[in-house]
Short mmCIF file of C-alpha atoms in Angstrom, two decimals:
data_model
loop_
_atom_site.label_atom_id
_atom_site.label_comp_id
_atom_site.label_asym_id
_atom_site.label_seq_id
_atom_site.Cartn_x
_atom_site.Cartn_y
_atom_site.Cartn_z
CA MET R 1 4.17 -1.53 -36.22
CA GLN R 2 1.71 -4.97 -35.17
CA ALA R 3 1.72 -5.26 -32.17
CA THR R 4 0.82 -9.14 -32.12
CA LYS R 5 0.62 -11.87 -34.78
CA SER R 6 -1.50 -14.76 -35.27
CA THR R 7 0.03 -17.59 -34.58
CA ARG R 8 -1.19 -21.71 -34.96
CA ILE R 9 -1.21 -23.74 -31.26
CA LYS R 10 -2.33 -27.47 -30.23
CA ARG R 11 -4.48 -26.39 -27.22
CA VAL R 12 -4.61 -28.99 -25.35
CA GLY R 13 -7.38 -29.18 -22.34
CA THR R 14 -10.36 -31.71 -20.55
CA GLY R 15 -11.56 -33.54 -24.42
CA ASP R 16 -9.68 -33.54 -27.10
CA ALA R 17 -6.56 -31.14 -28.68
CA VAL R 18 -7.52 -28.77 -30.94
CA TYR R 19 -5.21 -27.64 -33.11
CA ASP R 20 -6.28 -23.93 -33.39
CA ALA R 21 -4.48 -19.85 -33.83
CA ASP R 22 -3.25 -18.28 -31.19
CA CYS R 23 -2.68 -14.45 -30.64
CA ILE R 24 1.05 -13.80 -29.77
CA VAL R 25 2.94 -10.30 -28.84
CA ILE R 26 5.79 -8.90 -31.30
CA GLU R 27 9.07 -9.40 -30.17
CA MET R 28 11.76 -7.64 -31.74
CA PRO R 29 14.72 -6.14 -31.51
CA LEU R 30 15.51 -2.46 -31.60
CA VAL R 31 19.84 -1.85 -32.01
CA ILE R 32 20.39 1.67 -30.22
CA ARG R 33 23.17 3.45 -32.28
CA ILE R 34 24.43 6.64 -30.03
CA ASN R 35 27.01 8.96 -32.90
CA GLY R 36 27.37 6.01 -34.81
CA HIS R 37 28.77 3.24 -31.71
CA ARG R 38 26.16 0.63 -31.47
CA HIS R 39 24.75 0.43 -27.65
CA ALA R 40 23.27 -1.79 -26.42
CA THR R 41 20.24 -3.95 -27.96
CA LEU R 42 17.14 -4.15 -25.92
CA MET R 43 14.33 -6.42 -26.56
CA CYS R 44 10.79 -4.94 -27.27
CA THR R 45 7.21 -4.78 -27.95
CA PRO R 46 7.08 -2.27 -31.81
CA LEU R 47 5.11 0.27 -30.35
CA ALA R 48 6.01 3.49 -29.05
CA ILE R 49 9.16 3.02 -29.99
CA ASP R 50 10.17 6.20 -30.24
CA TYR R 51 9.11 7.37 -26.50
CA LEU R 52 11.10 3.94 -25.15
CA VAL R 53 14.59 5.12 -26.46
CA ILE R 54 14.14 8.99 -25.15
CA GLY R 55 12.99 7.71 -22.06
CA TYR R 56 15.51 5.13 -22.76
CA LEU R 57 18.33 7.60 -23.39
CA LEU R 58 16.82 9.33 -19.80
CA SER R 59 16.83 6.56 -17.98
CA ASP R 60 20.44 5.17 -18.57
CA GLY R 61 21.56 9.61 -18.36
CA ILE R 62 22.99 9.89 -22.04
CA ILE R 63 20.96 13.09 -21.84
CA ASP R 64 19.22 14.70 -18.84
CA THR R 65 17.16 16.31 -20.50
CA THR R 66 15.00 15.75 -24.77
CA ALA R 67 17.16 19.42 -25.33
CA ASP R 68 20.60 16.89 -26.07
CA LEU R 69 19.21 15.88 -28.56
CA ILE R 70 20.12 16.71 -31.47
CA SER R 71 18.13 13.81 -34.27
CA LEU R 72 16.12 10.04 -33.65
CA ASP R 73 15.85 8.64 -36.88
CA ILE R 74 14.44 5.07 -36.03
CA ASN R 75 13.95 2.62 -39.05
CA ASP R 76 11.39 0.01 -38.24
CA ALA R 77 12.36 -2.45 -40.56
CA ASP R 78 16.07 -3.10 -39.73
CA GLY R 79 14.80 -2.28 -35.78
CA ILE R 80 17.72 0.09 -35.64
CA ALA R 81 17.50 3.07 -33.90
CA GLU R 82 20.15 5.75 -34.53
CA VAL R 83 20.52 8.78 -31.75
CA ALA R 84 22.88 11.77 -32.43
CA VAL R 85 23.67 13.55 -29.21
CA ALA R 86 25.31 15.94 -27.98
CA ALA R 87 28.61 14.29 -25.69
CA TYR R 88 28.84 10.72 -26.15
CA ASP R 89 32.43 8.87 -24.78
CA PRO R 90 31.61 5.12 -25.91
CA VAL R 91 34.77 3.60 -24.34
CA ALA R 92 33.78 5.02 -20.80
CA MET R 93 30.01 3.56 -22.04
CA GLY R 94 32.09 0.37 -22.49
CA GLN R 95 33.96 0.42 -19.72
CA LYS R 96 31.32 1.25 -16.99
CA ALA R 97 30.55 -2.48 -16.98
CA VAL R 98 34.23 -3.82 -16.24
CA THR R 99 36.64 -1.00 -14.28
CA SER R 100 36.69 -0.72 -10.00
CA GLY R 101 35.78 -3.70 -7.70
CA CYS R 102 33.56 -1.97 -5.95
CA GLY R 103 31.28 -4.17 -3.12
CA LYS R 104 27.67 -3.73 -1.66
CA GLY R 105 28.31 -0.61 -0.58
CA GLU R 106 29.69 1.46 -3.06
CA ILE R 107 26.80 -0.46 -5.75
CA TYR R 108 23.96 1.47 -3.34
CA LEU R 109 26.48 4.97 -3.61
CA GLU R 110 26.65 4.46 -7.63
CA MET R 111 23.22 3.68 -7.74
CA LEU R 112 21.51 6.83 -5.54
CA GLN R 113 24.09 9.29 -6.94
CA HIS R 114 21.95 10.67 -9.57
CA CYS R 115 18.78 11.05 -6.85
CA ARG R 116 17.67 13.57 -4.31
CA ARG R 117 15.15 13.63 -1.52
CA ASN R 118 11.83 13.68 -3.32
CA THR R 119 10.12 17.97 -1.49
CA SER R 120 7.11 17.15 -3.70
CA VAL R 121 3.95 18.22 -1.58
CA VAL R 122 1.10 16.74 -3.75
CA THR R 123 -1.24 14.89 -1.82
CA LEU R 124 -4.01 11.91 -3.18
CA SER R 125 -7.12 10.30 -1.58
CA SER R 126 -6.33 6.15 -1.45
CA THR R 127 -9.92 6.15 -2.42
CA THR R 128 -8.98 8.08 -5.88
CA LEU R 129 -6.11 5.62 -6.09
CA LEU R 130 -7.44 2.95 -6.19
CA GLN R 131 -10.28 4.13 -8.88
CA HIS R 132 -6.93 5.45 -10.30
CA VAL R 133 -5.60 1.61 -10.71
CA ASN R 134 -8.90 -0.48 -11.59
CA LYS R 135 -9.52 2.43 -14.44
CA PHE R 136 -5.48 1.53 -15.63
CA ASN R 137 -6.18 -2.17 -14.89
CA LYS R 138 -8.21 -2.46 -17.74
CA MET R 139 -6.40 -0.15 -20.35
CA SER R 140 -4.63 -3.22 -21.53
CA ALA R 141 -6.01 -4.35 -25.28
CA LEU R 142 -2.53 -5.78 -25.64
CA PHE R 143 -3.15 -7.63 -21.88
CA LEU R 144 -5.97 -9.20 -22.13
CA SER R 145 -5.51 -10.26 -26.40
CA THR R 146 -1.98 -11.54 -25.83
CA GLY R 147 -0.99 -12.75 -21.88
CA GLY R 148 2.71 -11.77 -22.96
CA VAL R 149 3.06 -7.57 -21.29
CA HIS R 150 3.32 -5.48 -18.97
CA SER R 151 1.89 -1.69 -18.94
CA GLY R 152 2.04 1.14 -16.82
CA ALA R 153 0.50 4.29 -16.40
CA ILE R 154 1.70 7.97 -15.21
CA CYS R 155 -1.07 9.95 -13.74
CA SER R 156 -2.16 12.85 -11.93
CA PRO R 157 -3.87 13.21 -8.68
CA GLU R 158 -7.23 13.48 -10.67
CA ASP R 159 -7.29 10.97 -13.80
CA VAL R 160 -4.97 8.78 -15.90
CA ILE R 161 -3.56 10.89 -18.15
CA ILE R 162 -0.51 8.18 -19.80
CA PHE R 163 -0.23 4.67 -20.62
CA GLN R 164 2.87 2.35 -22.37
CA GLU R 165 1.57 -1.03 -22.40
CA ASP R 166 5.14 -3.53 -23.57
CA ILE R 167 6.76 -6.73 -23.36
CA GLY R 168 9.31 -6.04 -20.29
CA ARG R 169 8.30 -3.71 -17.34
CA HIS R 170 11.37 -1.25 -17.59
CA ASN R 171 10.65 -0.82 -21.10
CA ALA R 172 7.24 0.59 -20.40
CA VAL R 173 7.86 3.00 -17.68
CA ASP R 174 10.92 3.85 -20.49
CA LYS R 175 7.94 4.53 -23.24
CA LEU R 176 6.06 6.39 -20.00
CA ILE R 177 9.38 9.14 -19.07
CA GLY R 178 10.31 9.03 -22.45
CA GLU R 179 6.31 9.95 -24.20
CA ALA R 180 6.09 12.36 -20.58
CA ALA R 181 8.94 14.06 -21.62
CA SER R 182 8.59 14.55 -25.61
CA CYS R 183 5.05 15.59 -24.62
CA GLY R 184 7.02 18.70 -21.45
CA ILE R 185 4.78 17.01 -18.99
CA GLY R 186 6.32 17.18 -15.67
CA LEU R 187 7.13 14.18 -13.29
CA SER R 188 7.37 15.57 -10.05
CA ASP R 189 3.88 15.37 -9.04
CA LYS R 190 2.41 12.59 -10.57
CA ILE R 191 1.92 8.58 -9.70
CA LEU R 192 3.34 6.28 -11.28
CA LEU R 193 0.84 3.10 -11.68
CA THR R 194 2.95 -0.79 -12.88
CA SER R 195 2.04 -4.19 -13.70
CA GLY R 196 5.48 -4.82 -12.32
CA ARG R 197 7.38 -5.84 -8.88
CA LEU R 198 8.83 -2.67 -7.84
CA SER R 199 12.46 -3.71 -7.80
CA SER R 200 15.50 -1.00 -7.11
CA GLU R 201 15.70 -0.76 -10.78
CA ILE R 202 11.75 0.53 -11.03
CA LEU R 203 12.59 2.68 -8.10
CA LEU R 204 15.57 4.49 -9.39
CA LYS R 205 14.92 5.39 -12.86
CA ALA R 206 11.34 7.16 -11.27
CA ALA R 207 13.58 8.50 -8.51
CA ARG R 208 15.96 10.04 -11.87
CA GLN R 209 13.13 11.70 -13.31
CA GLY R 210 11.51 13.10 -9.68
CA ILE R 211 8.29 10.89 -9.15
CA PRO R 212 7.04 11.24 -5.25
CA ILE R 213 4.31 8.65 -6.12
CA ILE R 214 4.75 4.66 -6.72
CA VAL R 215 2.13 1.85 -6.97
CA SER R 216 1.93 -1.94 -8.42
CA ARG R 217 -0.50 -4.32 -8.07
CA SER R 218 2.59 -6.16 -8.04
CA ALA R 219 4.88 -7.28 -4.51
CA PRO R 220 7.76 -4.38 -3.70
CA THR R 221 11.53 -6.02 -2.87
CA SER R 222 13.89 -4.87 -0.01
CA LEU R 223 15.93 -2.32 -2.03
CA ALA R 224 12.88 -0.64 -3.55
CA VAL R 225 11.32 0.00 0.30
CA GLU R 226 15.10 1.55 1.48
CA ILE R 227 15.67 3.68 -1.64
CA ALA R 228 12.13 4.53 -1.74
CA GLU R 229 12.82 5.77 2.88
CA ARG R 230 16.50 6.95 1.73
CA LEU R 231 14.35 8.94 -1.91
CA ASN R 232 11.29 9.71 0.24
CA ILE R 233 8.77 8.49 -1.92
CA THR R 234 6.23 7.65 -1.62
CA LEU R 235 6.28 3.52 -2.05
CA VAL R 236 2.83 2.13 -2.54
CA GLY R 237 1.98 -2.15 -3.37
CA PHE R 238 -0.54 -5.06 -3.51
CA ALA R 239 -3.13 -1.72 -4.69
CA ARG R 240 -5.80 -4.24 -6.23
CA GLY R 241 -9.49 -3.68 -5.86
CA ASN R 242 -10.11 -1.92 -2.75
CA ARG R 243 -7.21 -2.22 -1.00
CA MET R 244 -3.50 -1.48 -0.99
CA ASN R 245 -0.23 -1.83 1.43
CA ILE R 246 1.36 1.44 2.08
CA TYR R 247 5.54 0.03 1.68
CA ALA R 248 7.00 4.19 2.18
CA GLY R 249 6.32 6.85 2.41
CA GLU R 250 2.93 7.40 4.33
CA SER R 251 1.94 10.94 4.27
CA ARG R 252 0.73 11.63 1.09
CA ILE R 253 -1.64 9.29 0.29
CA ASP R 254 -4.87 10.40 3.06
CA GLY R 255 -7.11 7.85 4.85
CA MET Z 1 20.95 -15.76 4.59
CA GLN Z 2 18.00 -14.12 4.83
CA ALA Z 3 15.66 -14.74 1.75
CA THR Z 4 12.95 -12.02 3.34
CA LYS Z 5 12.96 -9.13 6.13
CA SER Z 6 9.76 -7.58 7.74
CA THR Z 7 8.98 -4.19 7.82
CA ARG Z 8 6.72 -1.66 9.06
CA ILE Z 9 3.54 -0.81 6.58
CA LYS Z 10 0.21 1.06 6.32
CA ARG Z 11 -2.14 -1.50 5.12
CA VAL Z 12 -5.29 0.33 3.67
CA GLY Z 13 -8.46 -1.19 2.84
CA THR Z 14 -12.55 -1.50 3.42
CA GLY Z 15 -12.26 -0.91 7.48
CA ASP Z 16 -10.15 1.96 8.48
CA ALA Z 17 -5.89 0.69 7.59
CA VAL Z 18 -4.10 -0.11 10.40
CA TYR Z 19 -0.53 -0.27 10.64
CA ASP Z 20 1.07 -3.74 9.90
CA ALA Z 21 3.90 -5.85 10.21
CA ASP Z 22 4.55 -6.81 5.93
CA CYS Z 23 6.99 -10.08 4.75
CA ILE Z 24 9.27 -8.54 1.18
CA VAL Z 25 11.75 -10.38 -0.30
CA ILE Z 26 15.55 -9.64 0.20
CA GLU Z 27 16.38 -7.91 -2.72
CA MET Z 28 20.89 -7.14 -3.03
CA PRO Z 29 23.69 -6.49 -5.31
CA LEU Z 30 26.00 -9.14 -6.59
CA VAL Z 31 29.48 -8.04 -8.30
CA ILE Z 32 30.68 -10.52 -10.30
CA ARG Z 33 34.16 -9.82 -10.22
CA ILE Z 34 36.62 -12.28 -13.22
CA ASN Z 35 40.45 -12.55 -12.97
CA GLY Z 36 40.47 -9.33 -10.69
CA HIS Z 37 37.23 -7.11 -13.20
CA ARG Z 38 33.61 -6.01 -12.61
CA HIS Z 39 32.14 -8.47 -14.84
CA ALA Z 40 28.59 -7.54 -13.91
CA THR Z 41 26.46 -6.19 -11.12
CA LEU Z 42 23.21 -8.52 -10.95
CA MET Z 43 20.74 -7.33 -8.39
CA CYS Z 44 19.28 -10.98 -7.02
CA THR Z 45 17.61 -12.30 -3.68
CA PRO Z 46 20.20 -13.95 -1.25
CA LEU Z 47 20.02 -17.77 -2.37
CA ALA Z 48 21.67 -20.39 -3.94
CA ILE Z 49 24.38 -17.43 -5.10
CA ASP Z 50 26.95 -19.98 -5.84
CA TYR Z 51 24.39 -21.68 -8.97
CA LEU Z 52 24.03 -18.42 -9.42
CA VAL Z 53 27.00 -17.51 -10.56
CA ILE Z 54 27.97 -20.71 -12.40
CA GLY Z 55 24.44 -20.27 -14.39
CA TYR Z 56 24.84 -16.58 -15.31
CA LEU Z 57 28.71 -17.48 -16.59
CA LEU Z 58 27.36 -20.35 -18.30
CA SER Z 59 24.60 -18.35 -19.86
CA ASP Z 60 26.64 -15.43 -21.13
CA GLY Z 61 29.33 -18.64 -22.24
CA ILE Z 62 31.78 -16.97 -20.36
CA ILE Z 63 32.93 -20.41 -19.33
CA ASP Z 64 31.48 -23.41 -21.59
CA THR Z 65 30.90 -26.18 -18.68
CA THR Z 66 32.41 -26.40 -15.09
CA ALA Z 67 35.97 -27.45 -15.82
CA ASP Z 68 36.09 -24.04 -17.12
CA LEU Z 69 36.03 -22.55 -13.82
CA ILE Z 70 39.21 -22.14 -11.85
CA SER Z 71 38.04 -21.29 -8.34
CA LEU Z 72 34.31 -19.53 -7.50
CA ASP Z 73 35.39 -17.27 -4.06
CA ILE Z 74 31.33 -15.27 -2.98
CA ASN Z 75 31.87 -12.78 -0.27
CA ASP Z 76 27.72 -12.77 1.10
CA ALA Z 77 28.59 -9.81 2.86
CA ASP Z 78 30.38 -7.81 0.18
CA GLY Z 79 28.34 -8.67 -2.54
CA ILE Z 80 31.15 -10.70 -4.55
CA ALA Z 81 31.73 -13.09 -6.04
CA GLU Z 82 35.00 -13.55 -7.25
CA VAL Z 83 36.05 -15.61 -10.20
CA ALA Z 84 39.17 -16.96 -11.82
CA VAL Z 85 38.43 -18.30 -15.07
CA ALA Z 86 41.60 -19.66 -17.38
CA ALA Z 87 40.26 -17.51 -20.28
CA TYR Z 88 38.97 -14.03 -20.14
CA ASP Z 89 39.73 -10.58 -22.10
CA PRO Z 90 38.06 -7.30 -19.67
CA VAL Z 91 38.11 -5.00 -23.34
CA ALA Z 92 36.88 -7.76 -25.40
CA MET Z 93 33.68 -8.26 -23.26
CA GLY Z 94 33.87 -4.29 -22.82
CA GLN Z 95 33.37 -3.91 -26.47
CA LYS Z 96 31.18 -6.07 -27.03
CA ALA Z 97 28.47 -3.65 -26.71
CA VAL Z 98 29.43 -0.90 -28.58
CA THR Z 99 30.60 -1.98 -31.64
CA SER Z 100 29.37 -2.23 -35.38
CA GLY Z 101 26.42 -1.40 -36.33
CA CYS Z 102 23.92 -4.32 -37.13
CA GLY Z 103 20.12 -4.86 -36.92
CA LYS Z 104 17.24 -6.89 -36.74
CA GLY Z 105 18.41 -9.66 -39.27
CA GLU Z 106 22.21 -9.96 -37.94
CA ILE Z 107 21.26 -9.36 -33.81
CA TYR Z 108 18.64 -12.64 -35.22
CA LEU Z 109 21.98 -14.72 -35.75
CA GLU Z 110 24.22 -13.72 -33.49
CA MET Z 111 21.89 -14.97 -31.13
CA LEU Z 112 21.42 -18.11 -32.93
CA GLN Z 113 24.39 -19.39 -33.07
CA HIS Z 114 25.45 -20.77 -29.78
CA CYS Z 115 22.54 -23.01 -30.14
CA ARG Z 116 21.93 -26.03 -32.06
CA ARG Z 117 18.77 -27.72 -33.64
CA ASN Z 118 17.73 -29.92 -30.90
CA THR Z 119 17.83 -33.93 -31.71
CA SER Z 120 16.40 -34.40 -28.53
CA VAL Z 121 13.14 -37.80 -28.87
CA VAL Z 122 12.47 -37.51 -24.69
CA THR Z 123 8.66 -37.21 -24.83
CA LEU Z 124 5.73 -37.16 -21.56
CA SER Z 125 1.98 -37.34 -21.44
CA SER Z 126 0.62 -33.90 -21.55
CA THR Z 127 -1.05 -35.11 -18.03
CA THR Z 128 2.12 -35.38 -16.10
CA LEU Z 129 3.40 -32.50 -18.16
CA LEU Z 130 0.29 -30.67 -15.48
CA GLN Z 131 0.99 -32.67 -12.68
CA HIS Z 132 4.35 -31.53 -12.80
CA VAL Z 133 3.63 -28.23 -13.16
CA ASN Z 134 1.01 -28.10 -10.50
CA LYS Z 135 3.00 -29.83 -7.76
CA PHE Z 136 6.24 -26.66 -9.17
CA ASN Z 137 3.38 -24.24 -8.52
CA LYS Z 138 2.84 -25.50 -4.82
CA MET Z 139 6.56 -25.32 -4.33
CA SER Z 140 7.16 -21.46 -3.55
CA ALA Z 141 7.40 -21.13 0.51
CA LEU Z 142 9.01 -16.82 -1.00
CA PHE Z 143 6.69 -16.90 -3.66
CA LEU Z 144 3.91 -17.45 -0.75
CA SER Z 145 5.53 -15.54 1.59
CA THR Z 146 6.59 -12.33 0.01
CA GLY Z 147 4.39 -12.41 -3.44
CA GLY Z 148 7.93 -11.05 -4.89
CA VAL Z 149 9.71 -13.99 -6.83
CA HIS Z 150 9.74 -16.11 -9.83
CA SER Z 151 10.10 -19.96 -9.38
CA GLY Z 152 11.72 -22.56 -11.90
CA ALA Z 153 11.96 -25.88 -12.32
CA ILE Z 154 14.24 -28.15 -13.88
CA CYS Z 155 11.64 -32.30 -14.62
CA SER Z 156 12.84 -35.42 -15.48
CA PRO Z 157 9.83 -36.79 -17.45
CA GLU Z 158 9.60 -38.56 -14.32
CA ASP Z 159 9.46 -36.16 -11.36
CA VAL Z 160 10.43 -32.32 -9.70
CA ILE Z 161 14.24 -33.10 -9.58
CA ILE Z 162 15.72 -29.37 -8.77
CA PHE Z 163 13.43 -25.82 -7.53
CA GLN Z 164 14.78 -22.41 -7.66
CA GLU Z 165 13.24 -19.04 -7.61
CA ASP Z 166 14.65 -15.22 -7.27
CA ILE Z 167 13.89 -11.58 -7.63
CA GLY Z 168 14.32 -12.00 -11.49
CA ARG Z 169 12.95 -13.97 -13.85
CA HIS Z 170 16.29 -15.30 -15.41
CA ASN Z 171 18.57 -15.59 -11.80
CA ALA Z 172 16.22 -18.24 -11.47
CA VAL Z 173 16.21 -20.22 -14.71
CA ASP Z 174 20.41 -18.97 -14.26
CA LYS Z 175 20.47 -20.97 -10.95
CA LEU Z 176 18.67 -23.99 -12.49
CA ILE Z 177 21.00 -23.64 -14.94
CA GLY Z 178 24.33 -23.59 -12.13
CA GLU Z 179 23.00 -26.56 -10.20
CA ALA Z 180 21.93 -28.60 -13.05
CA ALA Z 181 26.11 -28.14 -14.19
CA SER Z 182 26.92 -28.16 -10.70
CA CYS Z 183 25.72 -32.02 -9.85
CA GLY Z 184 26.16 -33.64 -13.19
CA ILE Z 185 23.24 -33.65 -14.09
CA GLY Z 186 22.27 -33.33 -17.89
CA LEU Z 187 19.86 -30.87 -19.43
CA SER Z 188 19.69 -32.33 -23.24
CA ASP Z 189 16.76 -35.02 -21.50
CA LYS Z 190 14.95 -32.38 -19.10
CA ILE Z 191 12.02 -30.27 -19.05
CA LEU Z 192 11.75 -26.80 -17.54
CA LEU Z 193 9.41 -24.94 -16.25
CA THR Z 194 9.10 -21.54 -14.81
CA SER Z 195 6.53 -19.04 -14.17
CA GLY Z 196 8.08 -15.74 -16.08
CA ARG Z 197 6.99 -14.55 -19.62
CA LEU Z 198 8.62 -17.01 -22.40
CA SER Z 199 11.10 -14.25 -23.76
CA SER Z 200 13.92 -14.73 -26.68
CA GLU Z 201 16.56 -14.33 -24.48
CA ILE Z 202 14.81 -17.92 -21.46
CA LEU Z 203 14.43 -19.41 -25.46
CA LEU Z 204 17.97 -18.71 -26.71
CA LYS Z 205 19.31 -19.44 -22.28
CA ALA Z 206 17.70 -22.51 -22.70
CA ALA Z 207 18.74 -23.42 -25.55
CA ARG Z 208 22.88 -23.06 -24.86
CA GLN Z 209 22.60 -25.54 -22.16
CA GLY Z 210 19.86 -28.05 -24.46
CA ILE Z 211 17.21 -28.21 -23.24
CA PRO Z 212 14.60 -30.38 -25.59
CA ILE Z 213 11.68 -28.09 -23.76
CA ILE Z 214 10.52 -24.93 -21.75
CA VAL Z 215 6.84 -25.28 -20.29
CA SER Z 216 5.32 -21.78 -18.34
CA ARG Z 217 2.09 -20.46 -17.22
CA SER Z 218 2.60 -18.25 -18.87
CA ALA Z 219 2.52 -16.28 -22.21
CA PRO Z 220 4.99 -16.80 -25.36
CA THR Z 221 5.87 -13.34 -27.21
CA SER Z 222 6.81 -13.87 -31.19
CA LEU Z 223 10.62 -14.32 -31.34
CA ALA Z 224 10.33 -16.44 -28.26
CA VAL Z 225 7.60 -19.14 -30.96
CA GLU Z 226 10.20 -18.47 -33.94
CA ILE Z 227 13.77 -20.12 -32.10
CA ALA Z 228 12.18 -22.62 -30.20
CA GLU Z 229 10.17 -23.32 -34.06
CA ARG Z 230 13.99 -23.13 -35.54
CA LEU Z 231 16.12 -24.72 -32.68
CA ASN Z 232 13.18 -27.85 -32.79
CA ILE Z 233 12.04 -27.38 -28.87
CA THR Z 234 9.25 -27.74 -27.87
CA LEU Z 235 6.94 -24.42 -26.05
CA VAL Z 236 4.23 -24.94 -23.99
CA GLY Z 237 2.90 -21.59 -22.49
CA PHE Z 238 0.00 -21.62 -20.05
CA ALA Z 239 0.36 -24.73 -18.30
CA ARG Z 240 -2.27 -24.70 -16.05
CA GLY Z 241 -4.71 -26.58 -14.01
CA ASN Z 242 -5.67 -28.79 -16.86
CA ARG Z 243 -4.75 -27.06 -19.98
CA MET Z 244 -2.10 -25.62 -22.00
CA ASN Z 245 -0.87 -24.67 -24.70
CA ILE Z 246 1.37 -25.91 -27.36
CA TYR Z 247 3.28 -23.58 -29.19
CA ALA Z 248 6.73 -25.66 -31.13
CA GLY Z 249 7.26 -29.17 -31.23
CA GLU Z 250 4.37 -30.21 -30.77
CA SER Z 251 6.24 -33.98 -30.60
CA ARG Z 252 7.00 -33.69 -27.73
CA ILE Z 253 4.14 -34.15 -25.72
CA ASP Z 254 0.71 -37.14 -26.46
CA GLY Z 255 -1.97 -37.58 -26.26
#
């Protein structure tokens, strides 16, 4: 499907304003139906929707591996993804958000319950990591043409191996997770690069898949650093040019 | 409450790596309980939480005005906001996401059902608007110290009148909506400035409050432009320095 469209704009600058064409990124609603029940609506970029849905199901804990997915049928025109899985309880899913009255401590434990301490011994040099980041920064044709998307990549210590983009930074990461799972690429020795800020939700998505190293050109939050420390994840922020800040798990980055 | 904290980092650059202190933005979970039922958990920056909750309730349609809010009690330490409203049905809320199997067209109509076509006749010059944007860009001390937040502002045609920031771009807009409602500031002749991208969700939040002009230094999506055109909202993207692109509703911007 087409990911961009042209729109007519009035361009205001130092001289006279002019009417011009501008390229904008397409945003569409995607309804995810599971075993016939409407589960969620994602607002997304119409690229790699199959990977987005699979990654979303993995991140949300609906499936543990792609073997749990009986079928996935995407109707692009209507924006509906029909998912069949062995076990799904729509009432329990609906109640997830509205039951029990826990506060900060409990929420924090709830978040971490699906994540184990990362034991990966993968390492790479800071020079190689920054080479991957600089290669990654040049890969987003959609960002260059529209300025309206986040991008993400999965790297091995040697190279960038998967690249995805979406209007949402969560969606971009889910697409990477979905593509890796679909292609049988294990993530326990890989690096996640993201253009977006490093918040707790991104950390938990990556932690759940066992990714040991997470890198962004942008800033981390306090909770992201806390989760990285607790789960022994390497967290790198402000990776730009030949600089970066290592917030946690520095032993995986040499030099 | 404190919005930042200091953390120990390893700073990698051209010379030898050094250990240093870095300032990061605090992210906390905030549980919103309505009439004793857990409704949602927001991940947020612990600033202006009362405005965040009120804005969230308005945006989510739980209340129509602050008069519908019987009480709001925020427990900072536990991260719980206890809300009392006259009418709340937790079962209906839980089912919102899991019933009916509609697709793209229906979702679109669902989105727009709470929004009327904007009839505001407010205007301002492009020069004044860019002055507001440039003033706004200098207001975020939290962004300057952490790089980890989005910011937003409400302006009259004459000046910037409310400023808010948060790790989430949706939260920043909800804080503005909550502060305006709490202070009795009508939004039907105001301008929303946001540092974030202009997606359908931001458009719908603003449209619901009757805001006629929405401006960002960043890009809009196709659906944001479509909604702006349909609801007669002025949509401006890439507002930087002395330039901007007007995507819809150009009649409200003179010159």
